[in-house]
Every structure is written in structure tokens, then in C-alpha cells.
């Protein structure tokens, strides 16, 4: 059996070389680049990837477009900051070269924050469906919280070894991403009729922090865990504050 790796990217020169180096054993690497202004495309091409330039469609649509370009029997979808370690690569090769019992497989994911693996607080095992037969899986959900599903809700197999996710190496990068994600989250919340109430702006973030940091043992991940859960609670507050802001702006212009 043969394998395509599908990746979407935008300005990922700091990560893409490491990601591509971990999947050089694949039969095909498809990278859909959303008009990067750095060296992402050059690095990918030098690593043997087939690079397609495509304006950003949104997370769900862009990933599905990448899947459409794949030509091999199996597809492994990766984020541009993820790495497939050797033990996971071996497991994937064994699965697709045998009589696979499922049309798709999920795998755990180790999320690194400021270089530390977040093992608690709901950030592990963070299992993701990423490996599936071509035509059997697709991206769904809403931006930026997309996920993959199998066609006709078929049961998925479970791989044992984990992806490595180099998610946020600096606080600056985390805050920049959460600012953007909270804007997308506010737009989605508004489409669902949710409210930017004081309860959602103040109490929901506090409840999120208490639940993840204490009840889900996020405190066991040291100072990095404390910062992650504090700032994640901040993201929740920003999302609902932006929802309130959007509704106020809409009222001002009569929407």
C-alpha cells in the first residue's frame, strides 16, 4: 500500500523542514501553501514535496483541498508543526502494508508548550484521526477547531504511538494565535446565537481554569502548565468579549 502526506501551511519556515524530514519515507508529500511570504515553499520543494500555491480558504476547506490532491491509497494529514517520530512511522507502515481492519486510524498527540510536553489538564492523549484511506476521511467542524471524520461515521482504529506537536515555542506566538483564534471563535459563537454576557466573559474563563488546572491536574505540568491554563482561560474571555464587541458594533449600524 502507498501513502500520501497532506499538509497545509502559511509562513511555517521555522517548522516545515522538521516536519518534512519526519515523513521522507512516504510515497508522496502534498503541501498546500497559502501564499507564504517566508521560505516555506522553498524549504518544502527542496525536501521533495509537491507544492501547490492556494489562497487561504479557511482551515476546513484548505485541508479538504489538500486531500483532493493526494493520489496514493492512504493519506496521513499533518499540521505544519507536527512531527512523526520513528516509532509512529513504523506503526503506520505496518498498518497500511497489512490487511487493515479499519478505513481510518487515530493516534495520540503530544503537545509541547514552551518546549515542555503537556501531559495533563486535558492536553493528552489528545487523540486525532489523521490516517485514512483516500476518499474515506474529510475535514469538518468550524474554524479554527477543525477535525477529521470518516465517511458514514465508520469506526476508527487506534494507533499506540504519538505525534509530536511543537505547538507554541514562545508566549508571543501563543498570544498572537489566541488573538486570531478568539476572533474566529467569536464569529462562530455569534452564528450559534451565543451571548457575550458578563458571565461568559468573567465566570466561564474562571471555571475553565479551575477545571483544567485543578480537576484535570494541569498543575502537574509545572510553570509551563500554569501559564498555558491561565492564558487559555484568557482566550475564552477574549472570545466572548469580542462577541459582545461585535454585537455592539452591529447595533450601532443597525444590524
Short mmCIF file of C-alpha atoms in Angstrom, two decimals:
data_model
loop_
_atom_site.label_atom_id
_atom_site.label_comp_id
_atom_site.label_asym_id
_atom_site.label_seq_id
_atom_site.Cartn_x
_atom_site.Cartn_y
_atom_site.Cartn_z
CA UNK A 1 0.00 0.00 0.00
CA UNK A 2 1.12 3.56 -0.70
CA UNK A 3 0.85 6.74 1.36
CA UNK A 4 0.36 10.45 0.68
CA UNK A 5 1.14 13.05 3.34
CA UNK A 6 -1.10 16.14 3.16
CA UNK A 7 -0.02 19.41 4.79
CA UNK A 8 -1.38 22.95 4.65
CA UNK A 9 0.94 25.80 5.57
CA UNK A 10 1.38 29.54 5.80
CA UNK A 11 4.68 31.11 6.88
CA UNK A 12 5.96 27.93 8.51
CA UNK A 13 9.66 28.18 7.69
CA UNK A 14 10.53 27.59 11.36
CA UNK A 15 8.70 24.24 11.38
CA UNK A 16 8.21 22.78 7.93
CA UNK A 17 11.72 21.38 7.44
CA UNK A 18 11.47 19.35 10.65
CA UNK A 19 8.01 18.08 9.70
CA UNK A 20 9.01 17.03 6.19
CA UNK A 21 12.18 15.33 7.42
CA UNK A 22 10.00 13.04 9.55
CA UNK A 23 7.95 11.76 6.57
CA UNK A 24 10.57 11.27 3.87
CA UNK A 25 9.57 7.61 3.79
CA UNK A 26 6.13 8.49 2.35
CA UNK A 27 5.38 7.89 -1.34
CA UNK A 28 4.05 11.41 -1.87
CA UNK A 29 4.06 14.69 0.06
CA UNK A 30 1.49 17.33 -0.85
CA UNK A 31 1.94 20.80 0.64
CA UNK A 32 -0.73 23.43 0.00
CA UNK A 33 0.81 26.81 0.73
CA UNK A 34 -1.45 29.78 1.48
CA UNK A 35 0.76 32.41 -0.16
CA UNK A 36 3.56 32.36 2.41
CA UNK A 37 5.88 35.36 2.43
CA UNK A 38 8.79 33.48 4.03
CA UNK A 39 10.84 30.48 2.82
CA UNK A 40 8.16 27.83 3.41
CA UNK A 41 7.72 26.90 -0.26
CA UNK A 42 11.46 26.77 -0.98
CA UNK A 43 12.13 24.54 2.02
CA UNK A 44 9.26 22.23 1.08
CA UNK A 45 10.32 21.94 -2.55
CA UNK A 46 13.90 21.18 -1.53
CA UNK A 47 12.57 18.38 0.69
CA UNK A 48 10.77 16.79 -2.26
CA UNK A 49 7.24 17.96 -1.54
CA UNK A 50 4.81 18.79 -4.32
CA UNK A 51 3.98 22.43 -3.53
CA UNK A 52 0.65 23.95 -4.58
CA UNK A 53 0.00 27.66 -4.10
CA UNK A 54 -3.58 28.31 -2.98
CA UNK A 55 -5.15 31.37 -1.29
CA UNK A 56 -6.39 30.65 2.21
CA UNK A 57 -9.89 29.13 2.22
CA UNK A 58 -10.17 28.50 5.95
CA UNK A 59 -8.91 25.51 7.93
CA UNK A 60 -11.63 23.05 6.94
CA UNK A 61 -11.75 23.91 3.23
CA UNK A 62 -7.97 24.19 2.84
CA UNK A 63 -7.36 20.77 4.38
CA UNK A 64 -10.03 19.15 2.23
CA UNK A 65 -8.45 20.73 -0.85
CA UNK A 66 -5.12 19.16 0.13
CA UNK A 67 -6.83 15.77 0.44
CA UNK A 68 -8.24 16.13 -3.08
CA UNK A 69 -4.72 16.49 -4.47
CA UNK A 70 -3.45 13.25 -2.93
CA UNK A 71 -3.08 10.28 -5.30
CA UNK A 72 -1.96 7.39 -3.08
CA UNK A 73 -4.08 4.72 -1.39
CA UNK A 74 -3.70 6.06 2.15
CA UNK A 75 -3.45 9.65 3.43
CA UNK A 76 -1.72 10.98 6.52
CA UNK A 77 -2.80 14.56 7.27
CA UNK A 78 -0.36 16.64 9.30
CA UNK A 79 -0.15 20.17 10.62
CA UNK A 80 2.98 22.03 9.57
CA UNK A 81 4.32 21.99 13.16
CA UNK A 82 3.87 18.26 13.77
CA UNK A 83 6.48 15.50 13.61
CA UNK A 84 6.07 11.77 13.02
CA UNK A 85 8.65 10.04 15.26
CA UNK A 86 10.25 6.79 14.01
CA UNK A 87 8.11 4.52 16.19
CA UNK A 88 4.89 6.05 14.84
CA UNK A 89 6.24 5.87 11.27
CA UNK A 90 6.91 2.15 11.74
CA UNK A 91 3.42 1.59 13.13
CA UNK A 92 1.81 3.43 10.20
CA UNK A 93 3.81 1.41 7.68
CA UNK A 94 2.79 -1.84 9.37
CA UNK A 95 -0.88 -0.87 9.31
CA UNK A 96 -1.09 0.16 5.66
CA UNK A 97 1.04 -2.74 4.43
CA UNK A 98 -1.16 -5.32 6.19
CA UNK A 99 -4.82 -6.16 5.80
CA UNK A 100 -6.01 -3.07 7.68
CA UNK A 101 -9.20 -3.69 9.63
CA UNK A 102 -10.37 -0.07 9.55
CA UNK A 103 -10.72 2.70 6.99
CA UNK A 104 -9.02 5.19 9.29
CA UNK A 105 -6.87 5.39 12.41
CA UNK A 106 -6.49 7.91 15.20
CA UNK A 107 -3.29 8.50 17.13
CA UNK A 108 -2.42 10.27 20.39
CA UNK A 109 -0.63 13.61 20.16
CA UNK A 110 1.99 15.07 22.48
CA UNK A 111 1.53 18.84 22.64
CA UNK A 112 4.64 20.84 23.53
CA UNK A 113 4.18 24.25 25.14
CA UNK A 114 7.33 26.33 25.68
CA UNK A 115 9.21 23.11 24.92
CA UNK A 116 7.50 21.02 27.60
CA UNK A 117 5.14 18.12 26.92
CA UNK A 118 1.75 18.93 28.44
CA UNK A 119 0.73 15.57 29.91
CA UNK A 120 -2.23 16.77 31.99
CA UNK A 121 -5.04 19.30 32.04
CA UNK A 122 -6.83 17.72 29.07
CA UNK A 123 -3.93 18.12 26.63
CA UNK A 124 -3.05 14.42 26.47
CA UNK A 125 -3.72 11.99 24.89
CA UNK A 126 -5.45 14.50 22.55
CA UNK A 127 -6.22 11.66 20.13
CA UNK A 128 -6.63 12.72 16.47
CA UNK A 129 -7.93 10.90 13.40
CA UNK A 130 -5.20 11.58 10.83
CA UNK A 131 -4.62 8.36 8.86
CA UNK A 132 -7.29 7.10 6.47
CA UNK A 133 -7.83 5.56 3.06
CA UNK A 134 -8.17 8.10 0.26
CA UNK A 135 -11.81 9.07 -0.10
CA UNK A 136 -12.77 7.80 3.36
CA UNK A 137 -11.88 10.81 5.51
CA UNK A 138 -12.56 14.54 5.40
CA UNK A 139 -12.06 17.68 7.46
CA UNK A 140 -15.13 19.07 9.19
CA UNK A 141 -16.05 21.28 12.16
CA UNK A 142 -15.55 25.03 12.25
CA UNK A 143 -12.52 27.31 12.02
CA UNK A 144 -10.16 27.12 13.76
CA UNK A 145 -11.33 23.94 15.53
CA UNK A 146 -11.48 21.59 12.57
CA UNK A 147 -11.19 17.82 12.86
CA UNK A 148 -11.32 14.78 10.60
CA UNK A 149 -14.16 12.28 10.35
CA UNK A 150 -14.56 9.01 8.50
CA UNK A 151 -17.20 8.63 5.81
CA UNK A 152 -20.56 7.33 7.09
CA UNK A 153 -19.23 7.56 10.68
CA UNK A 154 -17.31 4.30 10.36
CA UNK A 155 -15.44 3.08 13.46
CA UNK A 156 -11.78 4.06 13.59
CA UNK A 157 -8.76 2.05 14.61
CA UNK A 158 -6.38 3.31 17.28
CA UNK A 159 -2.63 3.63 16.88
CA UNK A 160 -0.49 3.46 20.00
CA UNK A 161 2.40 5.81 19.22
CA UNK A 162 2.01 9.58 19.32
CA UNK A 163 2.50 12.51 17.00
CA UNK A 164 4.75 15.25 18.36
CA UNK A 165 3.14 18.70 18.16
CA UNK A 166 5.55 21.63 18.50
CA UNK A 167 2.62 23.88 19.19
CA UNK A 168 3.84 27.08 20.90
CA UNK A 169 7.58 27.53 21.49
CA UNK A 170 7.12 31.12 22.76
CA UNK A 171 4.49 33.08 24.67
CA UNK A 172 4.48 35.70 21.93
CA UNK A 173 3.42 33.13 19.35
CA UNK A 174 0.76 31.71 21.65
CA UNK A 175 -0.77 35.12 22.34
CA UNK A 176 -0.75 36.01 18.63
CA UNK A 177 -2.55 32.77 17.77
CA UNK A 178 -5.09 33.09 20.57
CA UNK A 179 -5.89 36.63 19.46
CA UNK A 180 -6.68 35.35 15.96
CA UNK A 181 -8.48 32.22 17.17
CA UNK A 182 -10.64 34.18 19.61
CA UNK A 183 -11.86 36.35 16.73
CA UNK A 184 -12.81 33.24 14.75
CA UNK A 185 -14.40 31.72 17.84
CA UNK A 186 -16.43 34.87 18.46
CA UNK A 187 -17.77 34.79 14.91
CA UNK A 188 -18.76 31.14 15.32
CA UNK A 189 -20.38 31.80 18.71
CA UNK A 190 -22.39 34.64 17.18
CA UNK A 191 -23.60 32.37 14.38
CA UNK A 192 -24.85 29.96 17.07
CA UNK A 193 -26.74 32.70 18.91
CA UNK A 194 -24.46 32.72 21.96
CA UNK A 195 -24.12 35.83 24.10
CA UNK A 196 -21.17 37.94 25.16
CA UNK A 197 -22.56 38.21 28.67
CA UNK A 198 -20.54 39.17 31.73
CA UNK A 199 -20.94 35.60 32.91
CA UNK A 200 -19.30 34.29 29.76
CA UNK A 201 -16.60 36.97 29.84
CA UNK A 202 -15.73 36.55 33.54
CA UNK A 203 -17.11 33.33 35.01
CA UNK A 204 -16.64 30.91 32.12
CA UNK A 205 -12.85 31.59 31.90
CA UNK A 206 -12.51 31.14 35.67
CA UNK A 207 -14.41 27.85 35.53
CA UNK A 208 -12.28 26.71 32.59
CA UNK A 209 -9.08 27.41 34.51
CA UNK A 210 -10.25 25.72 37.72
CA UNK A 211 -11.47 22.63 35.87
CA UNK A 212 -8.37 22.11 33.72
CA UNK A 213 -5.72 23.21 36.19
CA UNK A 214 -7.03 21.52 39.33
CA UNK A 215 -9.58 18.82 38.47
CA UNK A 216 -7.69 17.66 35.37
CA UNK A 217 -4.31 18.00 37.12
CA UNK A 218 -2.82 20.69 34.90
CA UNK A 219 -0.75 21.82 37.90
CA UNK A 220 1.43 18.72 37.42
CA UNK A 221 2.93 20.29 34.29
CA UNK A 222 4.89 22.88 36.24
CA UNK A 223 5.19 26.56 35.45
CA UNK A 224 4.51 25.89 31.77
CA UNK A 225 1.22 24.25 32.72
CA UNK A 226 0.25 27.22 34.88
CA UNK A 227 0.94 29.68 32.07
CA UNK A 228 -0.87 27.56 29.50
CA UNK A 229 -4.05 27.27 31.55
CA UNK A 230 -4.00 30.93 32.60
CA UNK A 231 -3.69 32.10 29.02
CA UNK A 232 -6.18 29.55 27.74
CA UNK A 233 -8.69 30.99 30.20
CA UNK A 234 -7.77 34.40 28.80
CA UNK A 235 -8.59 33.14 25.31
CA UNK A 236 -12.07 32.12 26.49
CA UNK A 237 -12.62 35.60 27.93
CA UNK A 238 -11.36 37.29 24.75
CA UNK A 239 -13.71 35.22 22.62
CA UNK A 240 -16.82 36.29 24.49
CA UNK A 241 -15.61 39.87 24.89
CA UNK A 242 -15.16 40.04 21.12
CA UNK A 243 -18.62 38.55 20.68
CA UNK A 244 -20.01 41.36 22.86
CA UNK A 245 -17.99 43.88 20.84
CA UNK A 246 -19.33 42.52 17.53
CA UNK A 247 -22.92 42.73 18.73
CA UNK A 248 -22.42 46.30 19.95
CA UNK A 249 -20.93 47.26 16.59
CA UNK A 250 -23.85 45.58 14.82
CA UNK A 251 -26.40 47.53 16.86
CA UNK A 252 -24.58 50.78 16.13
CA UNK A 253 -25.05 50.29 12.37
CA UNK A 254 -28.50 48.75 12.66
CA UNK A 255 -27.64 45.07 12.00
#
